[in-house]
Amino acid sequence: MEMTEMTGMSLKRGCLSMEDDDSAAPTEEIKKQKVSECCLTKRPDGLQNDCLPNRENVPGPPEPVSAKRGKMTSDDQLEEEEEEEEDGLSEEGEEEEEAESFADMMKHGLTELDVGITKFVSSHQGFSGILKERYSDFVVHEIGKDGQISHLDDLSVPVDEEDPSEDVFTILTAEEKQQLEELQLFKNKETSVAIEVIEDTKEKRTIIHQAIKSLFPGLETKTEDREGRKYIVAYHAAGKKALANPRKHSWPKSRGSYCHFVLYKENKDTMDAINVLSKYLRVKPNIFSYMGTKDKRAITVQEIAVLKITAQRLAHLNKCLMNFKLGNFSYQKNPLKLGELQGNHFTVVLRNITGTDDQVQQAMNSLKEIGFINYYGMQRFGTTAVPTYQVGRAILQNSWTEVMDLILKPRSGAEKGYLVKCREEWAKTKDPAAALRKLPVKRCVEGQLLRGLSKYGMKNIVSAFGIIPRNNRLMYIHSYQSYVWNNMVSKRIEDYGLKPVPGDLVLKGATATYIEEEDVDNYSIHDVVMPLPGFDIIYPKHKISEAYREMLTADNLDIDNMRHKIRDYSLSGAYRKIIIRPQNVSWEVVAYDDPKIPLFNTDVDNLEGKPPPVFASEGKYRALKMDFSLPPSTYATMAIREVLKMDTSIKNQTQMNTTWLR
């Protein structure tokens, strides 16, 4: 095996997106670390008449202001604002941003060199190719805890006599649905909604009762006679908590409490998808569970579980939503948990490749037999001039003013227009309330920190920062750990090459042990692990140990005391394999003329009976279609980097191309 340095390569049209698809719950890292994103609730597309409308899609009367609202405390107002925001808010200015030069915005972004990604393990000559020219060129299928690859191949609904009829989805008018939604979400001062039963039969009344209870969790119903007319009256049963706790008495005891299903989605990340589903189902997002997050710019297939929502109701969403498909329904006793998945299977197309057939063969054989360096990919570190690892380092240093400044100060890079205005306001006034008013979407990290500063004051940044969800706060610290790990692995490979040496670490079960001189021949480079810094790990017994110490000392951190004054920010550490060898590797080079045509079938294509694409022996362009499986917490872009031998950072790609292919 040879190890080579990264070299700057000229690309004809090379373009790699920073978005990858990696589980949020590592299994290679023995002490699991959960990584989540700050999610924005977005307005879903493709609403049809038989679906529940979004409030912002339906004209209605102005919202009345009750006397109670006038007496709200600031805490009540914050809570109220958050609840309103969860109902959905379109992101203003998004279209404006599309018109800006993405390349210009990325001039100040990170390169791989900035985050310690410098080595390759293979000796083949690199070549260029375009990744994610279309998001359908990057398809991810989750590998479940049973080791099976998840596919969407069955849209049928389990037959259940206790489920209501299909009429529940169509019996209410759009106006009635809007009134019920406003009642359910406490959007006005009304305490009930009355729906007249025009064709009064017991069957008709039963269906209306079922429709309201099924589609609007938390509402109860009763029948009333008013001046000789029959009305179904809907009212609140258990206050705001009912939204997060679906009705218990309406769920058959013999049926598992969770409906598991396979979610196929296009160009949406997992949290956005769950926000869309929860909006249409009128429930809180926290009743959904999953085994790993999937990124946006791809087609992804993964298993989701939801508490006490019927398969029938979920399947109805297939008529309402674009770019989503739900299927393979089953009822189970338990939810899904982060970290339960065994990995992800990738189908990736690199378009317009320049490599010869021989170069491709060498590159793919190397990937299959040797693998790639298990670097943390570029998306771990952010896309702007303020890397996330810098915030993590400031947290570990207890430098809270710096934490605040790094998160809120103006920066170069690709950002939404409203975030730019918010940062400008902050720089000018240092007034958290004024800066917060510039944000139409307040559930991002910046909005949450500004809320905290408004609530606790500028002298209590620790408490203000604590308003940000725990996983989002820890994301910064994990980014710093990843930054250290990348740099140390590059140094380890530079100093010792691609063979185990005495003093390296390997795992025996969950325990790290040293390789002794006499045992070196019993291990390969694929067994060697390196630590992420923390208080509960050991470091290699060679000069890389001193390199860890020097790097942390330069960052004003004590490697011998990684416990923080605030328990949440104490790093226990973890271990990570330095080389990953993908499984189930296969590939083919295909010729094509039209850059817009798909080069393989998706699960939905197969469900619809579409024939697979037929390739010509000659074509204007050539593409490399790759299939491979990776364990959780590994980055597909790092595998592709090894094949192409090129920098995967957006900054590098945009500087080498006059046109950014979105």
XYZ file of C-alpha atoms in Angstrom:
662
model
C 0.000 0.000 0.000
C 1.211 3.467 -0.812
C 0.336 6.736 0.824
C 0.286 9.892 -1.235
C 0.041 13.585 -0.474
C -2.885 15.643 -1.704
C -2.052 17.649 -4.800
C -4.054 20.473 -6.330
C -5.651 19.049 -9.456
C -7.091 20.947 -12.370
C -10.666 19.928 -13.068
C -12.615 20.466 -16.233
C -16.001 20.545 -14.545
C -15.375 18.906 -11.199
C -17.943 19.812 -8.618
C -18.560 18.137 -5.267
C -21.408 19.144 -3.011
C -20.576 19.396 0.659
C -23.764 17.600 1.585
C -23.272 13.964 2.418
C -25.360 11.317 4.031
C -24.071 10.079 7.310
C -25.748 8.713 10.368
C -26.070 11.018 13.318
C -25.270 8.173 15.655
C -21.836 6.561 15.287
C -21.229 2.940 16.105
C -17.547 3.008 15.152
C -17.161 5.587 17.896
C -17.624 3.442 20.965
C -18.980 6.214 23.153
C -21.900 7.304 20.967
C -22.193 10.958 20.194
C -25.456 12.298 18.835
C -25.257 15.055 16.267
C -28.354 16.964 15.318
C -29.047 19.997 13.221
C -30.924 23.155 13.977
C -34.075 22.420 12.030
C -36.256 24.974 10.323
C -39.917 24.232 9.794
C -40.572 24.784 6.111
C -43.783 25.017 4.176
C -44.461 21.765 2.293
C -45.336 21.741 -1.385
C -47.895 19.869 -3.366
C -51.008 20.357 -1.238
C -54.118 18.906 -2.851
C -57.749 19.533 -2.043
C -58.203 16.354 -0.065
C -55.393 17.270 2.352
C -55.465 19.359 5.466
C -54.453 22.898 4.495
C -51.628 24.867 6.030
C -52.893 27.929 7.766
C -50.743 30.237 5.647
C -52.160 28.677 2.484
C -55.755 29.473 3.394
C -57.075 33.045 3.573
C -58.867 33.677 6.822
C -59.902 36.387 9.262
C -57.214 38.239 11.259
C -56.281 36.463 14.451
C -58.063 38.032 17.463
C -55.921 39.173 20.385
C -57.365 38.012 23.674
C -57.126 39.942 26.921
C -54.916 37.184 28.267
C -52.263 37.880 25.628
C -51.955 41.460 26.773
C -50.807 40.274 30.206
C -48.232 37.714 29.053
C -44.861 37.558 30.728
C -41.798 37.638 28.476
C -41.391 33.882 29.054
C -44.991 33.298 27.958
C -44.382 35.363 24.840
C -41.271 33.363 23.962
C -43.207 30.119 24.391
C -46.106 31.469 22.328
C -43.770 32.607 19.551
C -42.081 29.200 19.457
C -45.433 27.428 19.179
C -46.556 29.736 16.390
C -43.305 29.130 14.570
C -43.726 25.373 14.781
C -46.852 25.776 12.675
C -44.597 26.733 9.791
C -43.068 29.842 8.355
C -41.814 30.224 4.815
C -38.226 31.335 4.542
C -38.296 34.815 3.107
C -35.540 35.828 0.793
C -34.667 32.274 -0.217
C -35.278 32.971 -3.891
C -33.218 36.166 -3.657
C -30.253 34.200 -2.417
C -30.395 31.848 -5.389
C -29.547 34.752 -7.687
C -26.316 35.607 -5.878
C -23.007 34.193 -7.018
C -22.472 31.091 -4.925
C -18.818 31.023 -5.937
C -18.308 34.585 -4.646
C -19.907 33.683 -1.318
C -17.677 30.651 -0.898
C -14.349 32.439 -1.416
C -13.933 32.625 2.349
C -14.981 29.039 3.078
C -12.809 26.196 4.300
C -10.619 23.888 2.265
C -9.735 20.340 3.258
C -6.276 21.537 4.299
C -7.923 23.867 6.871
C -9.476 20.909 8.694
C -6.556 18.482 8.525
C -7.605 16.445 5.458
C -4.329 16.064 3.564
C -3.539 12.400 2.747
C -4.630 9.684 0.343
C -4.022 5.950 0.701
C -4.046 4.944 -2.965
C -1.444 5.403 -5.701
C -3.695 5.699 -8.772
C -3.869 8.866 -10.844
C -6.885 11.035 -10.025
C -9.491 12.271 -12.480
C -12.414 14.684 -12.435
C -16.139 14.085 -12.271
C -19.300 15.882 -11.200
C -21.040 14.709 -8.029
C -24.679 15.646 -7.456
C -25.155 17.428 -10.764
C -28.683 16.192 -10.058
C -29.726 15.299 -6.530
C -31.037 12.033 -7.990
C -27.403 11.083 -8.702
C -26.897 10.460 -4.966
C -29.175 7.818 -3.453
C -28.916 6.509 0.106
C -30.629 3.422 1.512
C -30.423 2.841 5.232
C -29.058 -0.495 6.497
C -31.314 -1.488 9.400
C -30.429 -3.202 12.667
C -31.165 -6.551 10.998
C -28.473 -5.832 8.400
C -31.010 -5.508 5.563
C -31.001 -2.568 3.147
C -34.254 -0.603 3.453
C -36.266 -0.304 0.241
C -39.648 1.221 -0.498
C -41.352 -1.600 -2.382
C -44.853 -1.921 -0.890
C -47.458 0.866 -0.653
C -50.255 -1.345 0.687
C -51.882 -0.603 4.050
C -52.268 -3.378 6.655
C -55.938 -4.391 6.817
C -57.436 -3.382 10.156
C -61.168 -3.533 10.840
C -60.844 -0.965 13.618
C -59.574 1.745 11.256
C -62.161 4.303 10.101
C -63.294 4.428 6.474
C -61.559 6.492 3.787
C -64.448 8.996 4.048
C -62.809 10.622 7.092
C -60.333 12.330 4.761
C -62.958 13.959 2.537
C -66.065 14.570 4.667
C -64.838 17.899 6.119
C -64.671 21.007 3.919
C -61.500 23.099 3.625
C -63.162 25.851 5.699
C -64.126 23.382 8.440
C -60.586 21.987 8.485
C -59.189 25.485 8.869
C -61.544 26.273 11.762
C -60.672 22.991 13.481
C -56.950 23.550 12.974
C -57.162 27.022 14.524
C -59.094 25.591 17.447
C -56.647 22.720 17.880
C -53.589 25.004 17.788
C -55.164 27.675 20.054
C -55.031 30.209 17.231
C -58.083 32.156 18.409
C -60.226 32.682 21.485
C -62.938 30.215 20.440
C -63.450 27.273 22.796
C -65.337 25.069 20.321
C -66.275 24.623 16.676
C -69.763 23.451 15.647
C -70.271 21.604 12.354
C -73.825 21.175 11.146
C -74.821 17.693 9.980
C -76.750 18.378 6.783
C -77.724 14.793 5.905
C -78.450 13.591 9.408
C -77.810 9.882 9.676
C -76.008 7.957 12.385
C -73.412 6.803 9.844
C -72.726 10.388 8.721
C -72.378 11.604 12.321
C -70.020 8.722 13.141
C -67.731 9.557 10.220
C -67.590 13.257 11.225
C -66.723 12.273 14.817
C -63.998 9.955 13.533
C -62.622 12.548 11.103
C -62.241 15.246 13.772
C -60.657 12.932 16.354
C -58.371 11.295 13.824
C -57.195 14.390 11.955
C -56.993 16.789 14.910
C -55.403 15.071 17.934
C -56.409 16.667 21.221
C -59.973 17.512 20.159
C -63.048 15.696 21.515
C -66.535 15.760 19.994
C -70.150 15.597 21.060
C -73.513 15.789 19.270
C -75.882 18.650 20.109
C -79.418 19.614 19.029
C -79.748 23.323 18.297
C -83.139 24.621 17.207
C -84.023 21.337 15.574
C -80.676 20.955 13.805
C -77.938 18.452 14.584
C -74.365 19.706 15.178
C -71.111 17.954 15.924
C -69.267 20.169 18.421
C -65.463 19.909 18.675
C -63.690 21.115 21.827
C -60.379 20.721 23.637
C -59.970 17.683 25.833
C -56.570 17.997 27.474
C -54.968 21.327 26.625
C -51.776 21.845 24.631
C -50.132 18.607 25.757
C -52.651 16.592 23.749
C -50.803 17.467 20.543
C -47.678 15.639 21.723
C -49.568 12.743 23.299
C -51.872 11.107 20.751
C -55.189 9.821 21.996
C -54.736 6.650 24.022
C -58.321 5.426 24.227
C -58.793 5.271 20.442
C -55.874 2.885 19.826
C -56.570 -0.875 19.830
C -54.800 -2.579 22.742
C -53.835 -5.544 20.593
C -51.913 -3.366 18.131
C -48.332 -2.185 18.633
C -48.212 1.477 19.671
C -45.811 2.471 16.893
C -46.387 2.452 13.172
C -43.072 1.808 11.416
C -42.762 2.824 7.786
C -40.166 3.382 5.082
C -39.826 7.024 4.046
C -38.586 7.830 0.534
C -37.752 11.498 0.140
C -36.151 13.713 -2.469
C -34.130 16.851 -1.722
C -35.210 17.125 1.941
C -33.221 16.417 5.068
C -34.682 14.170 7.767
C -35.700 16.906 10.214
C -37.366 18.971 7.486
C -39.229 15.860 6.337
C -40.476 15.100 9.848
C -41.596 18.713 10.279
C -43.596 18.418 7.053
C -45.179 15.108 8.094
C -46.041 16.414 11.573
C -47.594 19.538 10.069
C -49.890 17.532 7.802
C -50.773 15.074 10.555
C -51.326 17.887 13.086
C -49.014 16.373 15.698
C -45.754 17.396 17.353
C -42.514 16.268 15.645
C -41.295 14.568 18.832
C -43.623 11.574 18.370
C -41.456 10.492 15.412
C -38.270 8.453 15.863
C -35.538 7.278 13.495
C -32.128 5.579 13.529
C -30.077 8.215 11.699
C -30.406 11.530 9.910
C -30.143 11.837 6.146
C -29.072 14.969 4.307
C -30.961 17.108 1.860
C -29.398 17.011 -1.591
C -30.032 13.358 -2.322
C -32.739 10.731 -2.621
C -32.849 8.859 0.667
C -34.745 5.834 1.937
C -34.971 5.247 5.687
C -37.165 3.722 8.366
C -39.289 5.995 10.573
C -41.546 5.158 13.527
C -44.444 7.270 14.783
C -46.523 6.914 17.929
C -50.194 5.973 17.498
C -50.772 7.213 13.949
C -52.433 4.626 11.707
C -50.864 3.299 8.529
C -54.070 4.322 6.762
C -53.580 7.948 7.760
C -49.891 7.897 6.847
C -50.616 6.306 3.451
C -53.084 9.101 2.712
C -50.141 11.535 2.713
C -48.966 9.899 -0.525
C -51.849 11.725 -2.208
C -50.861 15.054 -0.678
C -47.092 15.413 -0.724
C -44.630 15.863 -3.551
C -41.152 14.332 -3.306
C -42.226 11.984 -0.507
C -43.477 8.404 -0.513
C -44.424 6.325 2.532
C -44.819 2.561 2.530
C -43.820 -0.816 3.984
C -46.083 -0.176 6.988
C -46.087 -2.355 10.105
C -47.176 -1.977 13.718
C -44.478 -2.516 16.354
C -44.216 -2.276 20.131
C -41.127 -0.061 20.203
C -39.882 3.169 18.593
C -36.576 3.481 16.725
C -33.425 4.782 18.390
C -30.455 6.754 17.122
C -27.526 4.426 16.620
C -29.521 1.277 15.901
C -28.764 1.286 12.195
C -25.810 -0.657 10.836
C -24.903 1.825 8.132
C -25.974 3.204 4.770
C -25.825 1.878 1.213
C -24.918 4.475 -1.408
C -25.628 4.556 -5.131
C -23.647 7.448 -6.569
C -23.224 8.736 -10.112
C -20.161 10.805 -11.013
C -21.026 12.469 -14.308
C -18.761 13.633 -17.109
C -15.719 11.756 -15.805
C -12.340 12.336 -17.475
C -10.611 9.158 -16.263
C -9.768 6.349 -18.658
C -11.304 2.929 -18.098
C -7.963 1.803 -16.666
C -7.806 4.736 -14.219
C -11.366 4.034 -13.076
C -10.561 0.349 -12.627
C -7.485 1.130 -10.516
C -9.355 3.691 -8.404
C -12.309 1.418 -7.672
C -10.145 -1.638 -6.990
C -8.173 0.432 -4.481
C -11.380 1.612 -2.805
C -12.602 -1.982 -2.572
C -9.338 -3.529 -1.343
C -7.702 -0.763 0.718
C -10.488 1.696 1.463
C -10.109 5.362 2.387
C -8.987 7.501 5.320
C -11.936 7.830 7.681
C -11.771 11.626 7.859
C -14.659 13.688 9.124
C -16.062 15.315 5.986
C -16.290 19.028 5.243
C -19.943 19.311 6.298
C -18.819 18.664 9.886
C -17.195 22.111 9.963
C -19.699 24.512 8.380
C -19.741 26.477 5.129
C -18.895 30.030 6.249
C -15.742 31.851 7.338
C -16.479 30.901 10.973
C -15.908 27.137 11.275
C -17.961 25.266 13.868
C -14.783 23.859 15.453
C -13.752 27.410 16.477
C -16.982 27.769 18.467
C -16.349 24.344 20.035
C -12.829 25.338 21.033
C -14.120 28.567 22.661
C -16.703 26.547 24.649
C -13.987 24.193 25.912
C -11.820 27.211 26.817
C -14.765 28.668 28.787
C -14.471 31.809 26.619
C -18.164 32.649 26.525
C -17.897 36.153 25.049
C -15.971 34.608 22.144
C -18.645 31.900 21.767
C -21.305 34.617 21.480
C -19.251 36.678 19.027
C -18.344 33.706 16.808
C -21.995 32.642 16.470
C -23.476 36.108 15.931
C -20.819 38.221 14.198
C -21.046 38.978 10.451
C -19.173 36.485 8.313
C -18.430 35.792 4.674
C -19.978 32.721 3.103
C -23.242 31.295 1.846
C -26.059 32.446 4.144
C -29.700 33.397 3.893
C -30.349 37.116 3.477
C -32.210 37.430 6.771
C -29.258 35.942 8.671
C -26.947 38.509 7.074
C -29.301 41.328 8.196
C -29.535 39.866 11.689
C -25.740 39.757 12.011
C -25.415 43.333 10.717
C -27.944 44.517 13.307
C -26.067 42.688 16.058
C -22.726 44.191 15.021
C -24.260 47.682 14.975
C -26.342 47.641 18.173
C -25.369 44.587 20.279
C -29.118 44.550 21.052
C -30.389 40.936 21.059
C -34.050 41.944 20.743
C -33.347 44.188 17.737
C -31.252 41.504 16.036
C -33.946 38.902 16.743
C -36.544 41.040 14.972
C -34.528 40.653 11.762
C -35.079 36.872 11.822
C -38.321 35.517 10.334
C -37.167 32.027 11.364
C -36.143 32.078 15.004
C -35.482 28.400 15.680
C -31.985 28.500 14.175
C -29.010 28.612 16.536
C -28.608 32.383 16.112
C -32.263 33.000 16.945
C -32.158 30.756 20.000
C -28.997 32.424 21.339
C -30.527 35.874 20.832
C -33.654 34.721 22.695
C -31.420 33.568 25.535
C -29.522 36.874 25.645
C -32.852 38.750 25.700
C -34.016 36.598 28.595
C -30.859 36.302 30.723
C -28.885 39.393 29.730
C -25.449 39.905 28.229
C -23.699 39.082 31.505
C -25.089 35.547 31.614
C -24.029 34.128 28.250
C -23.759 30.588 29.685
C -27.486 30.485 30.485
C -28.355 32.211 27.211
C -26.349 29.617 25.260
C -28.107 26.889 27.270
C -31.415 27.734 25.547
C -30.019 26.134 22.372
C -30.996 22.415 22.301
C -28.313 20.225 23.873
C -27.465 18.295 20.708
C -26.907 21.526 18.798
C -24.592 22.826 21.523
C -22.626 19.586 21.574
C -22.321 19.708 17.779
C -19.751 22.489 18.203
C -17.648 20.483 20.637
C -17.833 17.378 18.461
C -16.673 19.528 15.538
C -13.577 20.506 17.524
C -12.904 16.850 18.375
C -13.255 16.025 14.661
C -10.829 18.810 13.751
C -8.215 17.442 16.163
C -8.805 13.862 14.967
C -8.391 14.747 11.273
C -5.111 16.550 11.954
C -3.748 13.775 14.150
C -4.651 11.014 11.675
C -2.911 12.901 8.861
C 0.183 13.151 11.064
C -0.050 9.477 12.061
C -0.145 8.409 8.396
C 2.633 10.835 7.491
C 4.929 9.539 10.254
C 4.157 5.811 10.167
C 2.479 5.099 6.824
C -0.235 2.491 6.279
C 0.933 -0.282 8.566
C 0.375 -0.946 12.278
C 3.291 -0.008 14.545
C 3.986 -0.697 18.234
C 2.097 1.782 20.377
C -0.895 2.037 18.007
C -4.344 1.422 19.477
C -6.810 -1.334 18.560
C -10.187 -2.220 20.032
C -10.920 -5.430 21.871
C -14.652 -5.233 22.315
C -15.225 -1.687 23.575
C -11.787 -1.432 25.196
C -8.760 0.150 23.539
C -5.431 -1.650 23.972
C -1.910 -1.054 22.697
C -0.230 -3.062 19.965
C 2.934 -4.536 21.431
C 6.083 -5.190 19.404
C 5.528 -8.949 19.313
C 1.866 -8.574 18.189
C 2.329 -6.193 15.250
C 2.004 -8.944 12.640
C -1.372 -9.963 14.075
C -3.008 -6.680 12.978
C -3.583 -4.666 9.811
C -4.064 -0.937 9.327
C -7.824 -1.625 9.220
C -7.707 -2.572 12.926
C -5.999 0.625 14.110
C -8.072 3.305 15.870
C -7.239 6.838 16.950
C -8.829 8.675 19.884
C -11.026 11.731 19.859
C -9.692 13.789 22.802
C -11.421 13.318 26.157
C -11.025 12.344 29.810
C -11.912 8.671 29.405
C -9.567 7.525 26.625
C -5.932 6.570 26.195
C -3.539 7.968 23.597
C -1.092 6.050 21.376
C 2.290 5.123 22.864
C 4.393 6.835 20.219
C 5.130 10.392 19.114
C 1.537 11.017 17.965
C 0.621 11.161 21.666
C 2.882 14.188 22.046
C 1.352 15.698 18.897
C -2.101 15.553 20.567
C -0.667 17.294 23.637
C 1.008 20.013 21.557
C -2.148 20.714 19.541
C -4.385 21.019 22.596
C -1.791 23.088 24.488
C -1.630 25.491 21.526
C -5.422 25.810 21.859
C -5.102 26.578 25.604
C -6.619 23.247 26.616
C -5.289 20.759 29.160
C -5.149 17.270 27.674
C -4.905 15.835 31.199
C -8.129 17.524 32.302
C -10.857 17.416 29.677
C -13.601 17.822 32.271
C -15.435 21.120 31.942
C -16.914 23.275 34.717
C -20.259 22.623 33.034
C -20.894 18.894 32.895
C -22.514 18.972 29.447
C -19.273 20.209 27.923
C -16.973 17.625 29.487
C -15.475 15.427 26.775
C -15.262 11.721 27.548
C -13.681 10.985 24.159
C -14.115 8.050 21.788
C -12.202 5.869 19.302
C -12.498 5.821 15.530
C -10.968 3.565 12.894
C -8.444 5.374 10.732
C -9.116 3.400 7.526
C -12.540 2.212 6.371
C -13.001 -0.419 3.690
C -16.454 -0.122 2.053
C -18.555 -3.265 1.644
C -20.657 -4.412 -1.331
C -18.560 -2.352 -3.750
C -19.548 -2.480 -7.426
C -19.297 -0.056 -10.326
C -19.815 0.470 -14.034
C -18.906 3.156 -16.559
C -21.813 4.199 -18.793
C -22.092 6.499 -21.816
C -24.854 9.115 -22.153
C -25.743 12.163 -24.264
C -28.357 14.025 -22.223
C -27.105 15.389 -18.849
C -30.708 15.553 -17.618
C -31.600 11.880 -17.927
C -31.447 9.672 -14.836
C -28.817 6.947 -15.067
C -30.528 4.394 -12.802
C -33.963 3.623 -11.371
C -35.077 4.706 -7.903
C -37.418 2.720 -5.650
C -40.335 4.853 -6.850
C -39.382 4.242 -10.489
C -39.469 0.509 -9.795
C -42.836 0.775 -8.009
C -44.235 2.598 -11.040
C -42.868 -0.090 -13.364
C -40.469 2.187 -15.246
C -37.953 0.246 -17.349
C -34.291 0.750 -16.399
C -32.301 3.175 -18.593
C -30.678 1.747 -21.722
C -27.178 3.001 -22.435
C -25.520 3.475 -25.799
C -22.102 2.032 -26.474
C -20.961 5.525 -27.477
C -22.031 8.833 -25.952
C -21.065 12.477 -25.583
C -20.316 11.935 -21.866
C -19.187 9.118 -19.592
C -20.355 8.527 -16.028
C -19.115 6.335 -13.213
C -21.940 4.633 -11.308
C -20.756 3.365 -7.908
C -22.458 1.218 -5.257
C -21.010 0.712 -1.769
C -22.026 0.312 1.871
C -20.489 2.240 4.782
C -20.834 1.920 8.557
C -22.435 4.799 10.508
C -20.442 7.982 11.112
C -18.402 7.611 7.934
C -18.560 10.100 5.102
C -19.350 9.022 1.552
C -17.666 12.160 0.215
C -14.396 10.960 1.759
C -14.703 7.678 -0.175
C -15.426 9.599 -3.389
C -12.487 11.938 -2.635
C -10.203 8.889 -2.601
C -11.506 7.756 -5.991
C -11.145 11.159 -7.677
C -8.053 12.305 -5.710
C -9.370 15.836 -5.295
C -10.355 18.378 -2.628
C -14.066 18.005 -1.820
C -14.496 21.456 -0.227
C -17.004 23.800 -1.803
C -14.390 26.558 -1.768
C -11.992 24.515 -3.879
C -14.670 23.364 -6.303
C -16.135 26.827 -6.862
C -12.709 28.392 -7.369
C -11.890 25.869 -10.095
C -15.192 26.336 -11.919
C -16.832 29.449 -13.274
C -20.256 27.830 -12.861
C -21.451 26.169 -9.696
C -23.680 23.282 -10.672
C -26.460 23.254 -8.125
